[in-house]
mmCIF file of C-alpha atoms in Angstrom:
data_model
loop_
_atom_site.group_PDB
_atom_site.id
_atom_site.type_symbol
_atom_site.label_atom_id
_atom_site.label_comp_id
_atom_site.label_asym_id
_atom_site.label_seq_id
_atom_site.Cartn_x
_atom_site.Cartn_y
_atom_site.Cartn_z
ATOM 1 C CA MET E 1 -108.870 -55.651 -20.104
ATOM 2 C CA GLY E 2 -108.709 -51.911 -19.746
ATOM 3 C CA PRO E 3 -107.692 -49.510 -22.505
ATOM 4 C CA ARG E 4 -104.225 -49.136 -20.955
ATOM 5 C CA ASN E 5 -103.631 -52.881 -20.999
ATOM 6 C CA ILE E 6 -104.936 -53.129 -24.545
ATOM 7 C CA LEU E 7 -102.461 -50.450 -25.612
ATOM 8 C CA ILE E 8 -99.626 -52.297 -23.857
ATOM 9 C CA ALA E 9 -100.677 -55.552 -25.533
ATOM 10 C CA ILE E 10 -100.717 -53.867 -28.938
ATOM 11 C CA LEU E 11 -97.309 -52.327 -28.356
ATOM 12 C CA LEU E 12 -95.872 -55.634 -27.156
ATOM 13 C CA GLY E 13 -97.384 -57.395 -30.149
ATOM 14 C CA ALA E 14 -95.941 -54.804 -32.503
ATOM 15 C CA ALA E 15 -92.535 -55.049 -30.835
ATOM 16 C CA LEU E 16 -92.643 -58.823 -31.140
ATOM 17 C CA ALA E 17 -93.580 -58.610 -34.816
ATOM 18 C CA VAL E 18 -90.738 -56.187 -35.472
ATOM 19 C CA GLY E 19 -88.360 -58.470 -33.573
ATOM 20 C CA ILE E 20 -89.433 -61.523 -35.547
ATOM 21 C CA PHE E 21 -89.130 -59.617 -38.818
ATOM 22 C CA ALA E 22 -85.650 -58.338 -37.892
ATOM 23 C CA ALA E 23 -84.553 -61.800 -36.816
ATOM 24 C CA ALA E 24 -85.858 -63.266 -40.063
ATOM 25 C CA LYS E 25 -83.988 -60.637 -42.064
ATOM 26 C CA LEU E 26 -80.814 -61.248 -40.084
ATOM 27 C CA ASN E 27 -81.226 -64.956 -40.555
ATOM 28 C CA GLN E 28 -81.689 -64.481 -44.283
ATOM 29 C CA LEU E 29 -78.620 -62.325 -44.593
ATOM 30 C CA THR E 30 -76.503 -64.785 -42.648
ATOM 31 C CA GLU E 31 -77.452 -67.325 -45.293
ATOM 32 C CA LEU E 32 -75.541 -65.383 -47.907
ATOM 33 C CA ARG E 33 -72.651 -67.342 -49.384
ATOM 34 C CA SER E 34 -70.749 -64.668 -51.228
ATOM 35 C CA ALA E 35 -72.521 -61.321 -51.513
ATOM 36 C CA LEU E 36 -71.333 -58.435 -49.418
ATOM 37 C CA ILE E 37 -74.278 -56.206 -48.562
ATOM 38 C CA ILE E 38 -73.527 -52.489 -48.682
ATOM 39 C CA PRO E 39 -75.002 -51.214 -45.381
ATOM 40 C CA GLU E 40 -75.800 -47.802 -46.830
ATOM 41 C CA PRO E 41 -76.468 -48.340 -50.550
ATOM 42 C CA ILE E 42 -74.539 -45.928 -52.749
ATOM 43 C CA GLU E 43 -76.462 -43.799 -55.202
ATOM 44 C CA LEU E 44 -74.995 -43.734 -58.682
ATOM 45 C CA PRO E 45 -73.352 -40.430 -59.619
ATOM 46 C CA ASN E 46 -74.278 -38.237 -62.557
ATOM 47 C CA PHE E 47 -72.666 -39.483 -65.741
ATOM 48 C CA SER E 48 -73.406 -39.540 -69.438
ATOM 49 C CA LEU E 49 -72.529 -42.622 -71.466
ATOM 50 C CA LEU E 50 -73.872 -44.648 -74.409
ATOM 51 C CA ASP E 51 -75.266 -48.138 -74.647
ATOM 52 C CA HIS E 52 -74.561 -50.701 -77.367
ATOM 53 C CA THR E 53 -77.379 -49.281 -79.486
ATOM 54 C CA ASN E 54 -76.067 -45.717 -79.153
ATOM 55 C CA LYS E 55 -78.783 -44.708 -76.701
ATOM 56 C CA PRO E 56 -77.832 -42.447 -73.791
ATOM 57 C CA VAL E 57 -77.042 -44.115 -70.487
ATOM 58 C CA THR E 58 -77.335 -42.175 -67.235
ATOM 59 C CA ALA E 59 -77.970 -43.047 -63.599
ATOM 60 C CA ASP E 60 -81.675 -43.218 -64.463
ATOM 61 C CA THR E 61 -80.967 -46.146 -66.803
ATOM 62 C CA PHE E 62 -80.253 -48.194 -63.694
ATOM 63 C CA ARG E 63 -83.611 -47.495 -62.057
ATOM 64 C CA GLY E 64 -86.531 -49.874 -62.258
ATOM 65 C CA GLN E 65 -84.748 -53.231 -62.301
ATOM 66 C CA TRP E 66 -81.969 -55.134 -60.605
ATOM 67 C CA ASP E 67 -78.665 -55.006 -62.467
ATOM 68 C CA LEU E 68 -75.557 -57.153 -62.199
ATOM 69 C CA VAL E 69 -72.784 -54.865 -63.399
ATOM 70 C CA PHE E 70 -69.362 -56.050 -64.502
ATOM 71 C CA PHE E 71 -66.528 -53.809 -65.640
ATOM 72 C CA GLY E 72 -64.450 -55.376 -68.405
ATOM 73 C CA PHE E 73 -63.550 -55.182 -72.084
ATOM 74 C CA THR E 74 -64.148 -57.196 -75.218
ATOM 75 C CA ASN E 75 -60.485 -57.812 -76.039
ATOM 76 C CA CYS E 76 -60.121 -59.696 -72.764
ATOM 77 C CA PRO E 77 -60.010 -63.356 -73.823
ATOM 78 C CA ASP E 78 -60.318 -65.147 -70.512
ATOM 79 C CA ILE E 79 -61.791 -63.505 -67.408
ATOM 80 C CA CYS E 80 -64.370 -61.225 -69.080
ATOM 81 C CA PRO E 81 -66.129 -63.769 -71.309
ATOM 82 C CA THR E 82 -65.928 -66.345 -68.536
ATOM 83 C CA THR E 83 -67.560 -63.933 -66.083
ATOM 84 C CA LEU E 84 -70.260 -62.892 -68.538
ATOM 85 C CA GLN E 85 -70.925 -66.502 -69.397
ATOM 86 C CA THR E 86 -71.307 -67.251 -65.686
ATOM 87 C CA LEU E 87 -73.690 -64.319 -65.235
ATOM 88 C CA ALA E 88 -75.742 -65.531 -68.197
ATOM 89 C CA SER E 89 -75.910 -69.006 -66.647
ATOM 90 C CA ILE E 90 -76.993 -67.487 -63.328
ATOM 91 C CA LYS E 91 -79.780 -65.552 -64.989
ATOM 92 C CA ARG E 92 -80.933 -68.652 -66.843
ATOM 93 C CA GLU E 93 -80.825 -70.719 -63.662
ATOM 94 C CA LEU E 94 -82.918 -68.140 -61.794
ATOM 95 C CA GLU E 95 -85.465 -68.168 -64.607
ATOM 96 C CA ASN E 96 -85.555 -71.968 -64.630
ATOM 97 C CA THR E 97 -86.087 -72.152 -60.887
ATOM 98 C CA GLY E 98 -89.020 -69.780 -61.010
ATOM 99 C CA SER E 99 -87.398 -66.731 -59.477
ATOM 100 C CA GLU E 100 -89.825 -63.817 -59.626
ATOM 101 C CA THR E 101 -87.030 -61.383 -60.313
ATOM 102 C CA THR E 102 -84.027 -61.803 -62.538
ATOM 103 C CA PRO E 103 -81.324 -59.188 -62.889
ATOM 104 C CA ARG E 104 -80.215 -57.555 -66.094
ATOM 105 C CA ILE E 105 -76.594 -58.186 -67.044
ATOM 106 C CA VAL E 106 -74.586 -55.041 -67.685
ATOM 107 C CA LEU E 107 -71.064 -54.759 -69.061
ATOM 108 C CA VAL E 108 -69.398 -51.380 -68.599
ATOM 109 C CA SER E 109 -66.362 -51.165 -70.839
ATOM 110 C CA VAL E 110 -63.076 -50.036 -69.333
ATOM 111 C CA ASP E 111 -61.626 -49.928 -72.843
ATOM 112 C CA PRO E 112 -63.805 -47.390 -74.679
ATOM 113 C CA GLU E 113 -61.012 -46.805 -77.191
ATOM 114 C CA ARG E 114 -61.700 -50.195 -78.775
ATOM 115 C CA ASP E 115 -65.170 -50.930 -77.423
ATOM 116 C CA THR E 116 -67.464 -48.890 -79.625
ATOM 117 C CA PRO E 117 -71.228 -49.368 -79.305
ATOM 118 C CA ALA E 118 -71.205 -51.572 -82.406
ATOM 119 C CA VAL E 119 -68.439 -53.800 -81.028
ATOM 120 C CA LEU E 120 -70.204 -54.067 -77.672
ATOM 121 C CA GLY E 121 -73.529 -54.892 -79.299
ATOM 122 C CA GLN E 122 -72.213 -58.009 -80.993
ATOM 123 C CA TYR E 123 -70.438 -58.985 -77.819
ATOM 124 C CA VAL E 124 -73.211 -58.736 -75.208
ATOM 125 C CA ASN E 125 -75.884 -60.164 -77.465
ATOM 126 C CA TYR E 126 -73.751 -63.290 -77.662
ATOM 127 C CA PHE E 127 -74.497 -63.881 -73.976
ATOM 128 C CA GLY E 128 -78.252 -63.601 -74.345
ATOM 129 C CA GLN E 129 -81.038 -61.123 -74.910
ATOM 130 C CA GLY E 130 -81.765 -58.157 -72.682
ATOM 131 C CA ASN E 131 -78.178 -57.462 -71.740
ATOM 132 C CA LEU E 132 -76.807 -53.934 -71.654
ATOM 133 C CA ALA E 133 -73.330 -52.784 -72.619
ATOM 134 C CA VAL E 134 -72.049 -49.324 -71.814
ATOM 135 C CA THR E 135 -69.227 -47.244 -73.233
ATOM 136 C CA GLY E 136 -68.388 -43.600 -73.856
ATOM 137 C CA GLN E 137 -65.884 -40.922 -73.002
ATOM 138 C CA ILE E 138 -63.226 -42.061 -70.587
ATOM 139 C CA ASP E 139 -63.825 -39.196 -68.157
ATOM 140 C CA GLU E 140 -67.498 -40.116 -67.967
ATOM 141 C CA ILE E 141 -66.608 -43.744 -67.293
ATOM 142 C CA VAL E 142 -64.265 -42.586 -64.540
ATOM 143 C CA LYS E 143 -67.120 -40.649 -62.903
ATOM 144 C CA LEU E 144 -68.960 -43.939 -62.552
ATOM 145 C CA THR E 145 -66.029 -46.156 -61.575
ATOM 146 C CA ALA E 146 -64.631 -43.683 -59.050
ATOM 147 C CA ALA E 147 -67.968 -43.433 -57.262
ATOM 148 C CA LEU E 148 -68.231 -47.209 -57.054
ATOM 149 C CA GLY E 149 -64.629 -47.960 -56.083
ATOM 150 C CA ILE E 150 -63.889 -49.692 -59.379
ATOM 151 C CA TYR E 151 -60.273 -49.730 -60.514
ATOM 152 C CA PHE E 152 -58.972 -49.988 -64.058
ATOM 153 C CA LYS E 153 -55.668 -49.259 -65.736
ATOM 154 C CA LYS E 154 -54.365 -49.754 -69.261
ATOM 155 C CA THR E 155 -51.242 -51.933 -69.405
ATOM 156 C CA VAL E 156 -48.986 -52.689 -72.351
ATOM 157 C CA VAL E 157 -48.699 -56.385 -73.131
ATOM 158 C CA ASP E 158 -46.589 -56.331 -76.260
ATOM 159 C CA GLY E 159 -45.878 -53.492 -78.669
ATOM 160 C CA ASP E 160 -49.185 -51.928 -79.695
ATOM 161 C CA ASN E 161 -51.146 -54.640 -77.951
ATOM 162 C CA TYR E 162 -52.522 -53.598 -74.611
ATOM 163 C CA SER E 163 -54.622 -55.064 -71.873
ATOM 164 C CA VAL E 164 -56.613 -53.433 -69.096
ATOM 165 C CA ASP E 165 -56.303 -54.429 -65.471
ATOM 166 C CA HIS E 166 -59.689 -54.009 -63.828
ATOM 167 C CA SER E 167 -61.692 -54.821 -60.760
ATOM 168 C CA ALA E 168 -63.001 -58.363 -60.943
ATOM 169 C CA ALA E 169 -66.061 -57.711 -58.778
ATOM 170 C CA VAL E 170 -69.670 -57.794 -59.928
ATOM 171 C CA LEU E 171 -71.893 -55.074 -58.470
ATOM 172 C CA LEU E 172 -75.584 -55.436 -57.763
ATOM 173 C CA ILE E 173 -77.571 -52.275 -58.397
ATOM 174 C CA ASN E 174 -81.046 -52.164 -56.861
ATOM 175 C CA PRO E 175 -84.148 -50.785 -58.600
ATOM 176 C CA ASP E 176 -83.578 -47.421 -56.922
ATOM 177 C CA GLY E 177 -80.349 -47.156 -58.871
ATOM 178 C CA GLU E 178 -78.166 -47.771 -55.834
ATOM 179 C CA PHE E 179 -75.114 -49.978 -55.507
ATOM 180 C CA SER E 180 -76.407 -52.365 -52.859
ATOM 181 C CA ALA E 181 -74.263 -55.518 -52.891
ATOM 182 C CA LEU E 182 -70.950 -56.746 -54.188
ATOM 183 C CA PHE E 183 -69.834 -60.155 -55.404
ATOM 184 C CA SER E 184 -66.081 -60.746 -55.406
ATOM 185 C CA ALA E 185 -64.258 -63.204 -57.664
ATOM 186 C CA PRO E 186 -64.379 -66.117 -58.074
ATOM 187 C CA HIS E 187 -67.882 -65.872 -59.439
ATOM 188 C CA LEU E 188 -69.630 -69.153 -58.728
ATOM 189 C CA LEU E 189 -73.091 -69.914 -60.019
ATOM 190 C CA ALA E 190 -74.172 -71.616 -56.790
ATOM 191 C CA ASP E 191 -73.306 -68.529 -54.732
ATOM 192 C CA TYR E 192 -75.345 -66.188 -56.902
ATOM 193 C CA VAL E 193 -78.300 -68.549 -57.199
ATOM 194 C CA ASN E 194 -78.368 -68.739 -53.407
ATOM 195 C CA ASP E 195 -77.754 -65.075 -52.654
ATOM 196 C CA LEU E 196 -79.660 -63.150 -55.294
ATOM 197 C CA PRO E 197 -83.167 -64.329 -54.350
ATOM 198 C CA VAL E 198 -82.374 -63.552 -50.699
ATOM 199 C CA ILE E 199 -81.285 -60.029 -51.538
ATOM 200 C CA MET E 200 -83.773 -59.233 -54.273
ATOM 201 C CA GLY E 201 -86.687 -60.879 -52.500
ATOM 202 C CA GLY E 202 -85.847 -59.394 -49.156
ATOM 203 C CA ARG E 203 -85.945 -55.850 -50.291
ATOM 204 C CA MET M 1 -64.200 -75.850 -64.917
ATOM 205 C CA CYS M 2 -64.112 -75.827 -68.638
ATOM 206 C CA SER M 3 -65.681 -78.573 -70.569
ATOM 207 C CA ALA M 4 -64.074 -79.993 -73.621
ATOM 208 C CA VAL M 5 -66.908 -79.210 -75.959
ATOM 209 C CA ASN M 6 -66.536 -80.165 -79.613
ATOM 210 C CA ARG M 7 -63.367 -81.931 -78.717
ATOM 211 C CA LEU M 8 -62.027 -84.066 -81.464
ATOM 212 C CA PRO M 9 -60.776 -87.387 -80.152
ATOM 213 C CA SER M 10 -57.641 -85.848 -78.814
ATOM 214 C CA PHE M 11 -55.392 -88.826 -78.531
ATOM 215 C CA ALA M 12 -56.332 -90.043 -81.988
ATOM 216 C CA LEU M 13 -55.362 -86.729 -83.487
ATOM 217 C CA LEU M 14 -52.224 -86.094 -81.586
ATOM 218 C CA ILE M 15 -49.072 -86.654 -83.520
ATOM 219 C CA ALA M 16 -46.201 -86.767 -81.126
ATOM 220 C CA LEU M 17 -43.287 -85.728 -83.252
ATOM 221 C CA SER M 18 -40.896 -85.299 -80.431
ATOM 222 C CA LEU M 19 -37.835 -87.444 -80.406
ATOM 223 C CA LEU M 20 -37.349 -86.932 -76.709
ATOM 224 C CA CYS M 21 -35.669 -90.207 -75.898
ATOM 225 C CA SER M 22 -35.980 -90.324 -72.152
ATOM 226 C CA CYS M 23 -39.521 -91.589 -72.001
ATOM 227 C CA GLU M 24 -40.658 -92.901 -68.664
ATOM 228 C CA SER M 25 -42.619 -95.615 -70.317
ATOM 229 C CA SER M 26 -42.312 -96.813 -73.867
ATOM 230 C CA ASP M 27 -46.088 -97.013 -74.349
ATOM 231 C CA LYS M 28 -46.687 -93.344 -73.480
ATOM 232 C CA PRO M 29 -46.002 -90.527 -75.906
ATOM 233 C CA PRO M 30 -43.423 -88.183 -74.390
ATOM 234 C CA PHE M 31 -45.558 -85.052 -74.590
ATOM 235 C CA VAL M 32 -49.323 -85.229 -74.620
ATOM 236 C CA ALA M 33 -52.099 -82.669 -74.875
ATOM 237 C CA THR M 34 -55.587 -83.508 -73.616
ATOM 238 C CA ASP M 35 -58.794 -81.677 -72.674
ATOM 239 C CA ILE M 36 -58.203 -79.234 -75.480
ATOM 240 C CA VAL M 37 -60.627 -76.326 -75.633
ATOM 241 C CA ILE M 38 -60.064 -73.517 -78.103
ATOM 242 C CA THR M 39 -62.974 -71.130 -77.679
ATOM 243 C CA GLU M 40 -64.622 -69.888 -80.826
ATOM 244 C CA PRO M 41 -63.820 -66.214 -81.406
ATOM 245 C CA MET M 42 -66.459 -63.867 -80.041
ATOM 246 C CA PRO M 43 -68.554 -62.152 -82.725
ATOM 247 C CA GLY M 44 -66.515 -59.479 -84.439
ATOM 248 C CA LYS M 45 -63.310 -60.643 -82.768
ATOM 249 C CA LEU M 46 -60.287 -62.448 -84.168
ATOM 250 C CA MET M 47 -59.026 -63.835 -80.888
ATOM 251 C CA SER M 48 -59.603 -67.009 -78.934
ATOM 252 C CA ALA M 49 -58.559 -68.432 -75.617
ATOM 253 C CA GLY M 50 -57.028 -71.872 -75.350
ATOM 254 C CA TYR M 51 -57.323 -74.260 -72.423
ATOM 255 C CA ILE M 52 -55.405 -77.491 -72.445
ATOM 256 C CA THR M 53 -53.753 -80.087 -70.239
ATOM 257 C CA LEU M 54 -50.124 -80.839 -71.079
ATOM 258 C CA SER M 55 -48.421 -83.958 -69.782
ATOM 259 C CA ASN M 56 -44.709 -84.553 -69.756
ATOM 260 C CA ASN M 57 -44.116 -88.317 -69.728
ATOM 261 C CA THR M 58 -40.351 -88.061 -69.923
ATOM 262 C CA ARG M 59 -37.764 -88.095 -67.158
ATOM 263 C CA ALA M 60 -36.639 -84.578 -67.969
ATOM 264 C CA SER M 61 -38.274 -81.207 -67.540
ATOM 265 C CA ILE M 62 -39.769 -79.737 -70.722
ATOM 266 C CA GLU M 63 -39.714 -76.022 -71.405
ATOM 267 C CA LEU M 64 -42.580 -75.008 -73.674
ATOM 268 C CA THR M 65 -41.382 -71.815 -75.331
ATOM 269 C CA HIS M 66 -43.888 -71.087 -78.066
ATOM 270 C CA ILE M 67 -46.909 -72.294 -79.981
ATOM 271 C CA VAL M 68 -47.460 -71.637 -83.663
ATOM 272 C CA SER M 69 -50.582 -72.009 -85.776
ATOM 273 C CA PRO M 70 -51.240 -71.305 -89.447
ATOM 274 C CA ASN M 71 -54.745 -70.237 -88.391
ATOM 275 C CA PHE M 72 -53.648 -67.388 -86.115
ATOM 276 C CA GLY M 73 -51.159 -64.561 -86.507
ATOM 277 C CA SER M 74 -49.690 -65.226 -83.100
ATOM 278 C CA ILE M 75 -50.253 -67.260 -79.982
ATOM 279 C CA GLU M 76 -49.052 -66.192 -76.558
ATOM 280 C CA MET M 77 -49.100 -67.879 -73.198
ATOM 281 C CA HIS M 78 -50.838 -65.704 -70.624
ATOM 282 C CA GLU M 79 -51.838 -65.943 -67.022
ATOM 283 C CA SER M 80 -54.944 -64.350 -65.561
ATOM 284 C CA VAL M 81 -54.617 -63.470 -61.912
ATOM 285 C CA VAL M 82 -56.944 -61.743 -59.491
ATOM 286 C CA ASP M 83 -54.733 -59.794 -57.132
ATOM 287 C CA ASN M 84 -56.510 -57.925 -54.339
ATOM 288 C CA GLY M 85 -59.705 -57.930 -56.354
ATOM 289 C CA ILE M 86 -58.010 -56.689 -59.532
ATOM 290 C CA ALA M 87 -58.078 -58.923 -62.611
ATOM 291 C CA LYS M 88 -54.774 -58.808 -64.470
ATOM 292 C CA MET M 89 -53.385 -60.593 -67.466
ATOM 293 C CA GLN M 90 -49.684 -61.297 -67.659
ATOM 294 C CA ARG M 91 -47.669 -62.720 -70.500
ATOM 295 C CA ILE M 92 -45.652 -65.868 -69.801
ATOM 296 C CA ASP M 93 -42.439 -66.276 -71.785
ATOM 297 C CA SER M 94 -42.242 -70.034 -71.287
ATOM 298 C CA LEU M 95 -43.919 -72.829 -69.390
ATOM 299 C CA SER M 96 -41.876 -75.416 -67.547
ATOM 300 C CA ILE M 97 -43.455 -78.834 -67.164
ATOM 301 C CA GLN M 98 -41.561 -81.030 -64.755
ATOM 302 C CA ALA M 99 -40.641 -84.629 -65.503
ATOM 303 C CA GLY M 100 -43.608 -86.957 -65.200
ATOM 304 C CA SER M 101 -46.007 -84.147 -64.358
ATOM 305 C CA THR M 102 -48.954 -82.330 -65.858
ATOM 306 C CA SER M 103 -49.655 -78.657 -66.360
ATOM 307 C CA LYS M 104 -53.200 -77.406 -66.779
ATOM 308 C CA LEU M 105 -53.974 -74.290 -68.766
ATOM 309 C CA GLU M 106 -57.440 -73.372 -67.531
ATOM 310 C CA ARG M 107 -59.995 -70.581 -67.220
ATOM 311 C CA GLY M 108 -58.945 -67.870 -64.831
ATOM 312 C CA GLY M 109 -55.357 -69.126 -64.790
ATOM 313 C CA LYS M 110 -52.659 -69.884 -67.322
ATOM 314 C CA HIS M 111 -54.089 -70.054 -70.814
ATOM 315 C CA LEU M 112 -53.292 -69.550 -74.460
ATOM 316 C CA MET M 113 -54.263 -66.332 -76.171
ATOM 317 C CA LEU M 114 -54.685 -66.884 -79.888
ATOM 318 C CA MET M 115 -54.639 -63.600 -81.772
ATOM 319 C CA ARG M 116 -55.396 -62.385 -85.297
ATOM 320 C CA ARG M 117 -57.289 -65.320 -86.779
ATOM 321 C CA THR M 118 -56.144 -65.650 -90.365
ATOM 322 C CA ASP M 119 -58.871 -67.787 -91.930
ATOM 323 C CA SER M 120 -62.372 -69.105 -91.381
ATOM 324 C CA SER M 121 -61.338 -72.717 -90.996
ATOM 325 C CA GLU M 122 -63.129 -74.607 -88.257
ATOM 326 C CA THR M 123 -60.062 -76.762 -87.779
ATOM 327 C CA ILE M 124 -57.112 -75.360 -85.899
ATOM 328 C CA SER M 125 -53.580 -76.688 -86.181
ATOM 329 C CA LEU M 126 -51.305 -76.116 -83.218
ATOM 330 C CA ASN M 127 -47.569 -76.764 -83.075
ATOM 331 C CA PHE M 128 -45.877 -76.761 -79.678
ATOM 332 C CA TYR M 129 -42.161 -75.966 -79.517
ATOM 333 C CA SER M 130 -39.334 -76.022 -77.046
ATOM 334 C CA GLY M 131 -36.882 -73.717 -78.750
ATOM 335 C CA GLU M 132 -36.262 -75.261 -82.157
ATOM 336 C CA LEU M 133 -37.641 -78.630 -81.133
ATOM 337 C CA LEU M 134 -41.162 -79.437 -82.247
ATOM 338 C CA LEU M 135 -42.745 -81.216 -79.306
ATOM 339 C CA LEU M 136 -46.176 -81.857 -80.663
ATOM 340 C CA SER M 137 -48.510 -81.108 -83.533
ATOM 341 C CA LEU M 138 -52.238 -81.458 -83.201
ATOM 342 C CA GLN M 139 -55.467 -80.488 -84.834
ATOM 343 C CA THR M 140 -58.657 -79.607 -83.045
ATOM 344 C CA SER M 141 -61.821 -77.636 -83.626
ATOM 345 C CA PHE M 142 -63.369 -74.624 -81.937
ATOM 346 C CA ALA M 143 -65.422 -75.187 -78.827
ATOM 347 C CA SER M 144 -68.673 -73.329 -78.474
ATOM 348 C CA ARG M 145 -68.980 -71.271 -75.341
ATOM 349 C CA THR M 146 -71.697 -72.873 -73.281
ATOM 350 C CA HIS M 147 -74.842 -70.786 -73.228
#
């Protein structure tokens, strides 16, 4: 086999390998049950917030690990604790099934008026260790939510009592600090346990 | 689906005080609550959510208008809805349970919101009313959120 043929064989082999890899990736992604992959992951904007221990939170806080981010508030009696409980169960299930990577659970408060760091600390620790809760000035929260397409609005329920309508989605942030996938409600454990290893392992 | 954790034997504790006289069957209480789950308040919080199945065994519709408890400052009926990806909570003024049917108050849907816990009792008394008429009194305990 001459040098020209060897080169052609190498190129064909490389093309085949790329094709197989692409097909495998496509096949993996078609196995997703719920997650919507963001084709061009969105970098987090500049913002300055606080975590539940009063430490600064910026876009850099979201680098270095996978994060499942939910926007809610602690005075929400139904959807927020149910979602966080589901996320905690998902994390536990991934750990129990030997997943190499498990995401951190992050709650970003859309009710900073009532959700002080101290309030958030008690709340997120209830759902397990290693969770992160974020609060701060409303305009800084809006910088983050606006960049990610997250909606929230304060609504009066009764007298002084108010609620906050908010996006029900859970966002997956990759270790580069980019919004890379979205899970819409309803949040089902089986969907996440299927999809997360595909996404996190296929990176 | 919520599990009835820490559920006291519901039927044994239910005291059907209603005098609704149009029972479908004489061996069934007219208004029954089962699968009762009152979540324990989150740390630092004085509120709970309540999930419950209500059965109307009479031949007439029952309008549940309010629930009162000595253990909470107020209890409201709410409905969580996800509308175009937005989670919203709406107050319900009353809940109509048709004759011979069941209404489920469950996670992510209609539920009770128990606000301003007044004591540290682990037992909760709930009184269900239709206007002035006491439909049902029951006692239950808090359910741990499953970890």
